[in-house]
Coordinates of C-alpha atoms and ligand atoms in Angstrom, one line a residue:
M1 CA -34.6 4.4 -3.7
S2 CA -31.5 6.3 -2.9
R3 CA -31.7 9.5 -0.9
G4 CA -29.5 12.4 -1.7
G5 CA -26.6 10.8 0.1
D6 CA -25.5 8.5 -2.7
W7 CA -22.3 9.3 -4.4
A8 CA -22.9 7.4 -7.5
A9 CA -26.2 9.2 -8.1
A10 CA -24.7 12.4 -6.9
S11 CA -21.9 12.2 -9.4
T12 CA -24.4 13.2 -12.2
D13 CA -25.3 16.2 -10.1
H14 CA -22.9 18.8 -9.2
I15 CA -24.1 18.7 -5.7
M16 CA -22.2 16.7 -3.1
P17 CA -24.9 15.9 -0.6
A18 CA -24.1 16.4 3.1
A19 CA -25.3 13.9 5.7
G20 CA -28.9 14.8 6.3
A21 CA -29.2 17.1 3.3
A22 CA -31.9 14.9 1.9
G23 CA -32.9 15.6 -1.7
S24 CA -30.3 18.1 -2.5
T25 CA -30.3 17.1 -6.2
E26 CA -30.1 20.3 -8.1
K27 CA -29.1 19.5 -11.6
L28 CA -26.5 21.5 -13.5
G29 CA -29.0 21.9 -16.4
Q30 CA -31.4 23.7 -14.1
A31 CA -28.9 26.2 -12.9
S32 CA -30.2 29.6 -11.9
P33 CA -28.8 32.8 -13.5
A34 CA -26.7 33.4 -10.5
R35 CA -25.3 30.0 -10.8
K36 CA -24.6 30.6 -14.5
S37 CA -22.6 33.6 -13.9
R38 CA -20.7 31.9 -11.2
R39 CA -20.1 29.2 -13.7
T40 CA -18.6 31.6 -16.1
L41 CA -16.2 32.6 -13.4
W42 CA -15.3 29.0 -12.8
I43 CA -14.6 28.5 -16.5
L44 CA -12.2 31.5 -16.5
L45 CA -10.6 30.2 -13.3
G46 CA -10.4 26.8 -15.0
L47 CA -8.5 28.3 -17.9
V48 CA -6.1 30.0 -15.7
L49 CA -5.6 26.8 -13.7
T50 CA -5.0 24.8 -16.9
V51 CA -2.2 27.2 -17.9
L52 CA -0.7 26.8 -14.5
V53 CA -1.0 23.0 -14.5
V54 CA 0.6 22.8 -18.0
A55 CA 3.4 25.0 -16.8
G56 CA 3.7 22.9 -13.6
A57 CA 3.8 19.7 -15.6
V58 CA 6.6 21.0 -17.7
V59 CA 8.6 22.0 -14.7
G60 CA 7.6 18.8 -13.0
G61 CA 8.8 16.7 -15.9
L62 CA 12.2 18.4 -15.7
V63 CA 12.4 17.9 -12.0
A64 CA 11.5 14.2 -12.4
K65 CA 14.5 13.6 -14.6
N66 CA 16.7 14.4 -11.6
V67 CA 14.5 12.8 -8.9
I68 CA 14.2 9.1 -9.5
R69 CA 13.1 7.9 -6.1
V70 CA 9.5 8.7 -6.5
G71 CA 7.2 7.1 -4.0
T72 CA 9.8 6.3 -1.3
R73 CA 10.2 8.0 2.0
P74 CA 13.5 9.0 3.4
A75 CA 14.9 6.0 5.2
A76 CA 15.0 7.8 8.5
E77 CA 11.3 8.4 8.4
S78 CA 10.2 4.9 7.3
S79 CA 12.4 3.1 9.8
S80 CA 10.6 4.8 12.7
S81 CA 7.8 2.2 12.5
S82 CA 10.3 -0.6 12.9
S83 CA 12.1 0.9 15.8
S84 CA 8.8 1.4 17.6
A85 CA 8.2 -2.3 17.1
S86 CA 11.6 -3.2 18.6
S87 CA 12.4 -3.8 22.1
G88 CA 13.9 -7.2 21.4
S89 CA 17.2 -7.1 19.5
S90 CA 16.0 -9.2 16.5
D91 CA 13.4 -6.6 15.7
S92 CA 15.7 -3.9 14.4
G93 CA 16.1 -5.0 10.8
G94 CA 12.5 -4.0 10.0
A95 CA 11.0 -1.5 7.7
G96 CA 12.5 0.9 5.3
T97 CA 14.9 -1.2 3.4
A98 CA 13.0 -2.2 0.3
T99 CA 12.1 0.5 -2.1
S100 CA 10.8 -1.0 -5.3
G101 CA 7.2 -1.3 -6.5
S102 CA 5.8 1.6 -4.7
S103 CA 5.6 4.2 -7.3
P104 CA 2.2 5.5 -8.3
S105 CA 0.5 4.0 -11.2
S106 CA 1.3 4.9 -14.8
T107 CA -1.0 2.4 -16.3
G108 CA -4.8 2.0 -16.2
G109 CA -7.2 4.1 -14.2
S110 CA -9.1 7.1 -15.5
S111 CA -7.3 9.8 -17.3
A112 CA -8.4 12.3 -14.7
S113 CA -6.8 10.4 -11.8
Q114 CA -3.9 9.7 -14.1
A115 CA -3.1 13.4 -14.5
T116 CA -3.4 14.0 -10.8
A117 CA -1.3 11.1 -9.8
S118 CA 1.6 11.8 -12.2
S119 CA 1.8 15.5 -11.7
S120 CA 1.8 15.2 -7.9
A121 CA 4.2 12.3 -8.0
T122 CA 6.8 14.7 -9.3
S123 CA 6.0 17.4 -6.8
A124 CA 5.9 15.0 -3.9
S125 CA 9.6 14.8 -3.9
G126 CA 9.6 18.5 -3.1
P127 CA 7.2 19.6 -0.3
K128 CA 6.2 16.9 2.3
P129 CA 2.6 15.8 2.3
T130 CA 1.8 17.9 5.3
E131 CA 2.8 21.0 3.5
A132 CA 0.1 20.6 0.8
A133 CA -1.5 23.9 0.1
C134 CA -4.9 23.9 1.8
T135 CA -7.9 25.0 -0.3
K136 CA -9.4 28.1 1.3
P137 CA -13.1 28.1 2.1
S138 CA -13.6 30.7 -0.6
E139 CA -12.1 28.4 -3.1
I140 CA -14.4 25.4 -2.5
P141 CA -16.8 25.1 -5.4
S142 CA -20.4 26.0 -4.3
S143 CA -21.5 22.5 -5.3
A144 CA -19.2 21.0 -2.5
K145 CA -19.4 23.7 0.1
G146 CA -20.4 22.5 3.5
T147 CA -20.7 18.9 2.3
W148 CA -18.5 16.1 3.6
T149 CA -16.1 16.5 0.7
D150 CA -15.3 20.0 1.7
P151 CA -12.1 19.8 3.6
T152 CA -12.6 23.1 5.3
S153 CA -15.5 21.6 7.2
W154 CA -13.5 18.6 8.6
L155 CA -13.0 18.2 12.3
D156 CA -9.6 16.6 12.2
M157 CA -7.0 17.3 9.5
T158 CA -4.3 15.0 10.8
D159 CA -2.7 13.2 7.8
F160 CA -5.5 14.4 5.5
N161 CA -4.7 16.2 2.2
C162 CA -6.5 19.5 2.7
T163 CA -6.6 20.3 -1.0
F164 CA -10.1 20.1 -2.4
T165 CA -10.7 17.8 -5.4
D166 CA -13.8 16.7 -7.1
E167 CA -12.1 13.6 -8.4
R168 CA -13.7 10.2 -7.9
V169 CA -12.9 6.6 -8.7
G170 CA -15.9 4.2 -8.9
G171 CA -18.0 7.2 -8.0
L172 CA -16.2 7.5 -4.6
P173 CA -14.3 10.6 -3.6
V174 CA -10.6 10.6 -3.3
V175 CA -10.5 14.0 -1.5
G176 CA -8.3 13.8 1.6
L177 CA -5.8 11.3 0.1
F178 CA -2.3 12.3 -0.8
S179 CA -1.3 11.4 -4.3
D180 CA 1.8 9.5 -3.3
W181 CA 2.3 6.4 -1.3
D182 CA 5.0 4.1 0.0
D183 CA 4.8 0.4 0.4
S184 CA 8.2 -0.3 1.7
A185 CA 7.3 -0.7 5.4
R186 CA 6.9 -4.1 7.1
A187 CA 5.1 -4.9 10.3
N188 CA 7.9 -6.9 11.8
P189 CA 11.1 -8.7 10.7
N190 CA 9.3 -12.0 10.2
V191 CA 7.0 -10.8 7.4
P192 CA 7.7 -9.2 4.1
P193 CA 7.3 -5.5 3.4
L194 CA 4.1 -4.6 1.6
N195 CA 5.8 -4.4 -1.7
K196 CA 7.0 -8.0 -1.5
P197 CA 4.6 -10.9 -1.9
W198 CA 3.3 -12.4 1.3
G199 CA 3.5 -15.9 -0.1
S200 CA 1.0 -18.6 0.8
Y201 CA -1.2 -18.0 3.7
D202 CA -1.0 -21.8 4.3
D203 CA 2.6 -21.4 5.2
R204 CA 2.5 -17.9 6.7
P205 CA -0.7 -17.3 8.6
I206 CA -2.4 -13.9 9.4
R207 CA -1.8 -12.6 12.9
G208 CA -4.2 -9.8 13.1
V209 CA -6.7 -7.8 15.1
S210 CA -10.0 -6.1 14.2
L211 CA -10.7 -2.4 14.7
G212 CA -14.1 -3.2 16.0
G213 CA -16.5 -0.5 17.1
W214 CA -14.7 2.2 15.2
L215 CA -16.4 2.8 11.8
S216 CA -19.2 0.4 12.6
L217 CA -20.4 1.1 16.2
E218 CA -21.2 -1.6 18.7
P219 CA -22.7 -1.0 22.1
F220 CA -20.5 -3.3 24.1
I221 CA -17.3 -1.8 22.7
T222 CA -18.2 1.9 23.3
P223 CA -21.1 1.9 25.7
S224 CA -20.4 5.6 26.5
I225 CA -21.6 6.7 23.1
F226 CA -24.8 4.8 23.1
D227 CA -26.5 6.3 26.2
G228 CA -29.4 3.9 25.9
A229 CA -29.6 3.6 22.2
V230 CA -29.4 0.0 21.1
D231 CA -27.6 0.4 17.7
E232 CA -26.1 3.0 15.4
Y233 CA -29.5 3.4 13.6
S234 CA -31.4 4.4 16.8
L235 CA -28.4 6.4 18.0
C236 CA -28.4 8.5 14.8
A237 CA -32.2 8.8 14.8
K238 CA -32.2 10.0 18.4
L239 CA -29.4 12.5 17.9
G240 CA -30.7 13.9 14.6
P241 CA -28.5 14.6 11.5
K242 CA -26.3 17.4 12.9
K243 CA -25.6 16.0 16.3
A244 CA -25.2 12.5 14.9
A245 CA -22.6 13.7 12.4
A246 CA -20.7 15.7 15.1
T247 CA -20.8 12.8 17.6
L248 CA -19.7 10.2 15.1
E249 CA -17.0 12.2 13.5
K250 CA -15.5 12.9 16.9
H251 CA -15.6 9.2 17.6
Y252 CA -13.9 8.3 14.3
A253 CA -11.2 10.9 14.9
T254 CA -10.4 9.9 18.5
F255 CA -11.2 6.2 19.0
V256 CA -8.6 5.0 16.6
T257 CA -5.5 7.1 15.8
E258 CA -2.1 6.4 14.1
D259 CA -0.8 5.3 17.5
D260 CA -3.1 2.4 17.4
F261 CA -1.7 1.2 14.1
K262 CA 1.8 1.7 15.5
S263 CA 1.0 -0.3 18.6
I264 CA -0.6 -3.1 16.5
A265 CA 2.6 -3.5 14.5
A266 CA 4.7 -3.3 17.7
A267 CA 2.6 -6.2 19.1
G268 CA 3.9 -8.5 16.4
L269 CA 0.6 -8.4 14.5
D270 CA 0.8 -8.1 10.7
H271 CA -2.9 -7.6 9.5
V272 CA -5.8 -5.3 10.5
R273 CA -9.4 -6.1 9.8
I274 CA -11.3 -2.9 9.4
P275 CA -15.1 -3.2 9.8
F276 CA -17.1 -0.5 8.1
S277 CA -20.7 -0.2 6.9
Y278 CA -22.5 0.8 3.7
W279 CA -23.3 4.3 4.9
A280 CA -19.6 5.1 4.3
V281 CA -20.6 5.3 0.7
A282 CA -24.4 5.3 0.4
V283 CA -27.6 5.8 2.3
Y284 CA -31.1 4.9 1.2
D285 CA -34.7 5.9 1.9
D286 CA -34.9 7.6 5.2
D287 CA -31.7 6.1 6.7
P288 CA -30.7 8.2 9.7
Y289 CA -27.0 7.1 9.4
V290 CA -24.2 9.6 9.0
F291 CA -23.4 9.4 5.4
G292 CA -19.9 9.5 4.0
V293 CA -17.9 10.7 7.0
S294 CA -16.5 7.3 7.8
W295 CA -15.3 6.9 4.3
R296 CA -12.3 9.2 4.6
Y297 CA -11.5 7.8 8.0
L298 CA -11.4 4.4 6.5
L299 CA -9.1 5.6 3.7
R300 CA -6.8 7.4 6.3
G301 CA -6.8 4.2 8.4
I302 CA -5.6 2.2 5.4
E303 CA -2.8 4.8 4.9
W304 CA -1.7 4.4 8.5
A305 CA -1.8 0.6 8.2
R306 CA 0.4 1.0 5.1
K307 CA 2.8 3.3 7.0
H308 CA 3.3 0.6 9.6
G309 CA 3.5 -2.3 7.2
L310 CA 0.2 -3.7 8.1
R311 CA -1.9 -5.5 5.5
V312 CA -5.6 -4.7 5.5
K313 CA -8.7 -6.9 5.4
L314 CA -11.7 -4.7 4.4
D315 CA -14.7 -6.0 6.3
M316 CA -18.2 -5.0 5.2
H317 CA -20.0 -5.1 8.5
G318 CA -23.4 -3.5 7.7
L319 CA -25.3 -4.0 4.4
P320 CA -28.5 -2.3 3.4
G321 CA -31.5 -3.8 5.2
S322 CA -29.2 -5.5 7.7
Q323 CA -27.8 -8.9 6.8
N324 CA -28.2 -10.3 10.4
G325 CA -30.5 -8.1 12.4
W326 CA -27.8 -7.4 14.9
N327 CA -26.7 -4.1 16.3
H328 CA -23.3 -4.3 14.7
S329 CA -24.9 -4.4 11.3
G330 CA -26.2 -1.0 12.2
R331 CA -29.8 -1.9 12.9
Q332 CA -31.0 -4.4 15.4
G333 CA -34.3 -6.3 14.8
K334 CA -35.2 -7.9 11.5
V335 CA -33.2 -9.1 8.6
D336 CA -34.3 -7.3 5.4
W337 CA -31.5 -8.6 3.1
L338 CA -32.0 -11.4 0.6
A339 CA -35.1 -12.2 2.7
G340 CA -37.8 -9.9 4.0
P341 CA -40.0 -7.3 2.2
D342 CA -37.1 -5.3 0.7
G343 CA -34.7 -8.2 0.8
A344 CA -34.2 -8.4 -3.0
T345 CA -33.8 -4.6 -3.3
N346 CA -31.3 -4.5 -0.5
A347 CA -29.3 -7.5 -1.9
K348 CA -29.1 -5.5 -5.2
R349 CA -28.1 -2.3 -3.3
S350 CA -25.4 -4.3 -1.6
L351 CA -24.0 -5.5 -5.0
D352 CA -24.0 -1.9 -6.1
V353 CA -22.1 -0.8 -3.0
H354 CA -19.5 -3.6 -3.7
D355 CA -19.4 -2.5 -7.3
R356 CA -18.3 1.0 -6.4
L357 CA -16.0 0.0 -3.5
S358 CA -14.2 -2.5 -5.7
R359 CA -13.7 -0.1 -8.5
F360 CA -12.1 2.2 -5.9
F361 CA -10.0 -0.4 -4.3
A362 CA -8.8 -1.8 -7.6
Q363 CA -6.6 1.2 -7.9
D364 CA -2.9 0.5 -7.9
R365 CA -2.4 2.2 -4.6
Y366 CA -4.3 -0.6 -2.9
K367 CA -2.7 -3.6 -4.6
N368 CA -0.1 -4.2 -1.9
V369 CA -1.9 -3.1 1.2
L370 CA -5.3 -4.6 0.6
A371 CA -4.8 -8.3 1.4
F372 CA -8.5 -9.4 1.8
Y373 CA -11.8 -8.1 0.7
G374 CA -14.7 -9.2 3.0
L375 CA -18.2 -9.4 1.3
A376 CA -20.6 -9.6 4.2
N377 CA -20.0 -10.1 7.9
E378 CA -22.1 -12.8 9.6
P379 CA -25.2 -13.1 7.4
A380 CA -28.1 -14.5 9.5
M381 CA -28.4 -18.2 10.0
S382 CA -32.1 -17.9 9.0
L383 CA -31.2 -17.0 5.4
D384 CA -31.5 -19.6 2.7
Q385 CA -28.1 -21.0 2.0
D386 CA -28.6 -21.2 -1.8
A387 CA -29.7 -17.6 -1.9
L388 CA -26.6 -16.7 0.1
I389 CA -24.4 -18.7 -2.3
D390 CA -26.0 -17.0 -5.2
W391 CA -25.4 -13.5 -3.8
T392 CA -21.9 -14.4 -2.8
A393 CA -21.1 -15.6 -6.3
Q394 CA -22.5 -12.4 -7.9
A395 CA -20.6 -10.2 -5.5
Y396 CA -17.4 -12.1 -6.1
K397 CA -17.8 -11.7 -9.8
I398 CA -18.3 -8.0 -9.6
V399 CA -15.4 -7.3 -7.2
R400 CA -13.0 -9.5 -9.2
G401 CA -14.3 -8.2 -12.5
N402 CA -13.5 -4.6 -11.3
G403 CA -9.9 -5.6 -10.8
V404 CA -9.6 -6.4 -7.1
D405 CA -7.1 -9.2 -7.0
A406 CA -7.1 -9.8 -3.2
P407 CA -8.8 -12.9 -2.0
Q408 CA -12.4 -12.3 -1.1
V409 CA -13.9 -13.5 2.1
F410 CA -17.3 -14.8 2.9
S411 CA -18.8 -15.8 6.3
E412 CA -19.8 -19.3 7.3
A413 CA -23.0 -17.4 8.3
L414 CA -23.3 -19.1 11.7
R415 CA -24.3 -22.4 10.2
G416 CA -20.9 -24.1 10.9
L417 CA -18.0 -24.8 8.6
P418 CA -19.2 -28.3 7.6
A419 CA -22.2 -26.7 5.8
W420 CA -19.9 -25.3 3.2
A421 CA -18.1 -28.5 2.1
G422 CA -18.4 -28.7 -1.6
K423 CA -20.1 -25.2 -1.9
L424 CA -18.8 -22.2 -3.8
T425 CA -16.1 -24.3 -5.5
G426 CA -13.8 -23.3 -8.3
Y427 CA -12.3 -20.2 -6.8
G428 CA -9.0 -21.7 -5.8
D429 CA -7.2 -19.4 -3.3
K430 CA -9.2 -16.4 -4.2
L431 CA -12.2 -17.1 -2.0
V432 CA -11.8 -17.7 1.8
I433 CA -14.3 -18.8 4.3
D434 CA -14.4 -16.9 7.6
V435 CA -15.4 -18.5 10.9
H436 CA -15.8 -16.7 14.3
E437 CA -14.8 -18.9 17.2
Y438 CA -16.3 -18.2 20.7
T439 CA -17.1 -20.5 23.6
I440 CA -19.4 -18.2 25.6
F441 CA -22.6 -17.9 23.5
D442 CA -23.4 -21.5 24.1
V443 CA -24.5 -22.9 27.5
N444 CA -22.6 -26.2 26.9
L445 CA -19.3 -24.4 26.2
I446 CA -19.5 -21.6 28.7
K447 CA -19.4 -24.2 31.4
L448 CA -16.0 -25.5 30.4
A449 CA -13.5 -25.6 33.3
H450 CA -10.2 -23.7 32.6
A451 CA -8.1 -26.7 31.5
D452 CA -11.0 -28.0 29.4
R453 CA -11.4 -24.7 27.7
V454 CA -7.7 -24.7 26.7
A455 CA -8.0 -28.3 25.5
F456 CA -11.2 -27.4 23.6
A457 CA -9.4 -24.7 21.7
C458 CA -6.6 -27.1 20.7
K459 CA -8.7 -30.2 19.9
T460 CA -12.2 -29.2 18.9
F461 CA -11.4 -25.9 17.2
G462 CA -8.4 -27.7 15.7
N463 CA -10.5 -30.5 14.2
Q464 CA -13.0 -28.0 12.8
I465 CA -10.3 -26.1 11.1
D466 CA -8.4 -29.1 9.7
T467 CA -11.6 -30.5 8.3
S468 CA -12.5 -27.1 6.7
M469 CA -9.1 -26.5 5.2
D470 CA -9.1 -29.8 3.4
P471 CA -11.2 -29.5 0.2
A472 CA -12.0 -33.1 0.4
T473 CA -13.9 -32.6 3.6
G474 CA -14.6 -28.9 3.8
F475 CA -14.6 -25.6 1.9
G476 CA -10.9 -25.1 1.6
P477 CA -9.1 -21.8 2.5
T478 CA -10.3 -20.9 6.0
M479 CA -9.6 -18.0 8.3
V480 CA -10.7 -17.2 11.9
G481 CA -12.0 -13.7 11.5
E482 CA -12.9 -13.2 15.1
W483 CA -12.1 -14.7 18.5
S484 CA -11.5 -13.3 22.0
Q485 CA -10.4 -14.2 25.5
A486 CA -13.8 -13.9 27.0
D487 CA -14.5 -16.8 29.3
T488 CA -17.9 -15.5 30.4
D489 CA -20.7 -13.6 28.7
C490 CA -20.9 -11.0 31.5
T491 CA -19.6 -8.0 29.6
E492 CA -22.0 -5.1 29.8
Y493 CA -24.4 -5.0 26.8
L494 CA -22.9 -8.1 25.3
N495 CA -26.2 -9.9 25.5
G496 CA -28.3 -6.7 25.1
V497 CA -29.4 -4.1 27.5
G498 CA -31.0 -5.7 30.6
N499 CA -30.8 -9.2 29.1
G500 CA -28.7 -10.8 31.8
A501 CA -26.0 -13.4 31.2
R502 CA -25.7 -17.1 30.8
W503 CA -22.8 -17.2 33.2
D504 CA -24.9 -16.3 36.3
G505 CA -28.2 -17.7 35.0
T506 CA -29.8 -14.3 34.6
Y507 CA -30.2 -14.6 30.8
S508 CA -33.8 -14.8 29.6
G509 CA -35.2 -18.3 29.8
M510 CA -32.6 -19.7 32.1
T511 CA -33.3 -21.1 35.5
S512 CA -29.7 -21.8 36.8
P513 CA -26.2 -20.5 36.1
A514 CA -24.3 -22.0 33.2
C515 CA -20.9 -21.4 34.7
P516 CA -18.6 -24.4 35.5
T517 CA -19.8 -24.7 39.1
A518 CA -23.4 -24.1 38.0
D519 CA -24.2 -22.4 41.3
K520 CA -24.6 -19.0 43.0
R521 CA -20.9 -18.5 43.5
C522 CA -20.8 -17.3 39.8
S523 CA -21.3 -13.5 39.6
C524 CA -21.0 -11.2 36.7
P525 CA -19.7 -8.3 38.8
K526 CA -16.9 -10.5 39.9
A527 CA -16.3 -11.8 36.3
N528 CA -16.2 -8.2 35.1
A529 CA -13.5 -7.2 37.7
D530 CA -10.8 -4.8 36.6
P531 CA -7.7 -6.5 35.2
S532 CA -5.6 -4.9 37.9
T533 CA -7.2 -7.4 40.3
Y534 CA -6.5 -10.5 38.2
T535 CA -4.4 -13.1 40.1
S536 CA -1.3 -14.5 38.4
D537 CA -3.1 -17.8 38.1
Y538 CA -5.9 -16.2 36.2
K539 CA -3.5 -14.4 34.0
R540 CA -1.7 -17.6 33.3
F541 CA -5.0 -19.2 32.2
L542 CA -5.9 -16.2 30.0
L543 CA -2.5 -16.3 28.3
T544 CA -2.6 -20.0 27.8
W545 CA -6.1 -19.9 26.5
A546 CA -5.1 -17.1 24.0
E547 CA -1.9 -19.0 22.9
A548 CA -3.9 -22.2 22.5
Q549 CA -6.3 -20.3 20.1
M550 CA -3.5 -18.6 18.2
D551 CA -1.7 -21.9 17.8
T552 CA -4.8 -23.7 16.6
F553 CA -6.1 -20.9 14.3
E554 CA -2.7 -20.8 12.6
Q555 CA -3.5 -24.2 11.1
S556 CA -5.9 -22.1 9.0
W557 CA -4.9 -19.0 7.0
G558 CA -4.7 -17.2 10.3
W559 CA -6.7 -15.1 12.8
F560 CA -8.0 -11.7 13.7
Y561 CA -8.6 -11.1 17.4
W562 CA -11.9 -9.3 18.2
T563 CA -11.1 -6.5 19.0
W564 CA -8.2 -4.1 19.3
K565 CA -9.8 -1.9 22.1
T566 CA -12.9 -1.6 24.2
E567 CA -14.0 1.0 26.8
S568 CA -14.6 -1.6 29.5
A569 CA -14.4 -5.2 28.3
P570 CA -10.8 -6.3 28.9
L571 CA -11.2 -9.8 27.6
W572 CA -12.3 -8.5 24.3
S573 CA -9.5 -6.0 24.0
Y574 CA -6.0 -6.9 22.6
Q575 CA -4.8 -3.6 24.0
A576 CA -5.9 -4.5 27.5
G577 CA -4.4 -8.0 27.2
L578 CA -1.0 -6.5 26.3
A579 CA -1.2 -4.0 29.1
G580 CA -2.3 -6.6 31.6
K581 CA 0.3 -9.1 30.3
F582 CA -2.3 -11.8 29.5
L583 CA -1.4 -11.7 25.8
P584 CA 2.1 -12.3 24.4
P585 CA 4.0 -9.0 23.9
R586 CA 4.8 -10.3 20.3
A587 CA 2.2 -12.3 18.6
Y588 CA 4.9 -14.4 16.9
Q589 CA 6.8 -15.2 20.1
R590 CA 4.7 -17.4 22.3
S591 CA 5.5 -19.4 25.5
W592 CA 2.9 -22.2 25.0
S593 CA 1.5 -24.3 22.2
C594 CA -1.0 -27.1 21.9
S595 CA 1.8 -29.7 21.9
D596 CA 2.7 -28.7 25.5
S597 CA 0.7 -30.0 28.3
V598 CA -1.8 -27.7 29.9
P599 CA -0.1 -25.9 32.8
S600 CA -1.4 -25.8 36.3
F601 CA -3.5 -22.8 37.1
G602 CA -2.8 -23.2 40.9
S603 CA -5.8 -22.7 43.0
L604 CA -7.8 -20.7 40.4
P605 CA -11.4 -21.3 41.3
E606 CA -13.7 -22.4 38.5
F607 CA -16.3 -19.7 39.5
Y608 CA -16.0 -16.0 39.7
Ligands
NAG701 C1 -3.5 16.7 -2.5 O1 -4.7 16.5 -3.3 C2 -4.7 17.2 -4.5 C3 -6.1 16.9 -5.1 O2 -6.3 15.6 -5.3 C4 -3.6 16.6 -5.4 O3 -3.6 17.2 -6.6 C5 -2.3 16.8 -4.7 O4 -1.3 16.1 -5.4 C6 -2.3 16.2 -3.3 N1 -1.1 16.6 -2.5 C7 -0.2 15.7 -2.2 C8 1.0 16.3 -1.5 O5 -0.3 14.5 -2.4
NAG702 C1 -25.9 -6.5 20.0 O1 -25.9 -7.6 19.2 C2 -25.5 -8.8 19.9 C3 -25.4 -9.9 18.9 O2 -24.2 -10.0 18.2 C4 -26.4 -9.1 21.0 O3 -26.0 -10.2 21.7 C5 -26.5 -7.9 21.9 O4 -27.6 -8.2 22.8 C6 -26.8 -6.6 21.2 N1 -26.6 -5.5 22.1 C7 -27.6 -4.7 22.5 C8 -27.2 -3.5 23.3 O5 -28.7 -4.8 22.2

């Protein structure tokens, strides 16, 4: 049963529920006298507005005859993203050249969004987006006042359209978006701008990074927020609705900013994977999650990706009931999705969430920037595979049926790529399997010596991928949706609060360290040392280990590093790797590949 915070349900009300405003379901038909007279006022106001809009459209139409370049930014502005990406000379021919294919839709979509899109497309050539007239608090309809669709209540207005609108697509609010968009940027000179086809991912792999811990929180990425809570659910429950909303909105507004997208493009990456969770668009029962606020940050993030020529993989990280019982699904503990007491209900809710999301993301404005649509991150290994296949097929049908053309992505669900040979066939290049490759959650792999770890990435990961990519032996289209440079499991909170680590043998149930030397010389405090203390031998290892993985994973449709930034886990942070020079400054310019021999790492000890 959906609580007040469900936009699809809310759209029949004229109440936009705020996070925590449970049961605010006043129906229009039950309006009080005061509301009725207010309504009369609104009708009058509506008439006046209609006259203004008609007049505006006429003027706009005249303007449009002289202004042909709708939907393109001035060259000077759009080239800034490429110049930021260039320190090498070959980088300078980047964004801002192509101009076609970026004009707002004039076909399809609802008539309401139609009118909005076309009338503003003409005006967009006049005032710049940042000059949009902001709706004043007194102008926000009472039904939206104080809710999360009320722009006058937003913490951060950067690059948000501050004009209130009630408009929705697929039941989801468009408020905050500018009507116009521009797909002419490209991430770097080696990849096409957004408005040109990428081509086959077999030939041109993804080089990407995830924005983990941003819209779906994770304790090891931002331990400072958690303060003892084990997951987003318990954090929100502990803080209560008001404080949770304030804390999370501050996090959304500050943890990832436009600068991050700019730096991601500058690092030679071309895709971003954006994890988010269902409470961006719905909450159920007594969910304590902050409803809706992450939605507009997701939309703004996509616009920033667009601005810097980055293609987006949407990644559904938390589904109702939790698809894996892990903290990054929102709620740690049990899986209540497909299986469990409410498993069937939550599976259905998940399909409903995908129904709305896919109607929204089928809009023309997402056709070029949305490269992949992820259905469910890491469903539990314990789930019945046939049930998972059935759910995936249903979700695929809904999303595709709603007009999302981007390939959809499903997880190998921690049962290994071979388990998917011959399953979910018949989708061609429109369904991709996602595998996450780590060597530290397994006592047999964590003990690999440095040179062996590099060789393992080239050979064993390589074989897994080759086998999976060939439809005769595996599923077919494959991507590596997560990997990192972690060579120990020592990162704080990675294994849970107070759970210890495999590396030094403090993990529950272990009697001796699983590090390569298997002795007391292995220490997590040492392994967690600050990157400024890394020796050049260790950095050479980390760089080689990363380049081995990149090289290997590019035999698939490509890769997404996990993750872009962390508070204190440098081997899980692309940003830290760039700063510490143990990742290549340009992902497409590398110094080592698997066809080279493994370099010497000097006197680098196998323990730390
Ligand atoms: C801002 O949003 C309003 C409401 O959706 C829209 O009509 C207007 O065109 C937008 N402004 C710009 C500059 O895109
Ligand atoms: C979060 O989940 C991961 C599993 O992905 C687990 O290893 C870790 O212990 C959990 N963190 C906390 C703080 O419980």
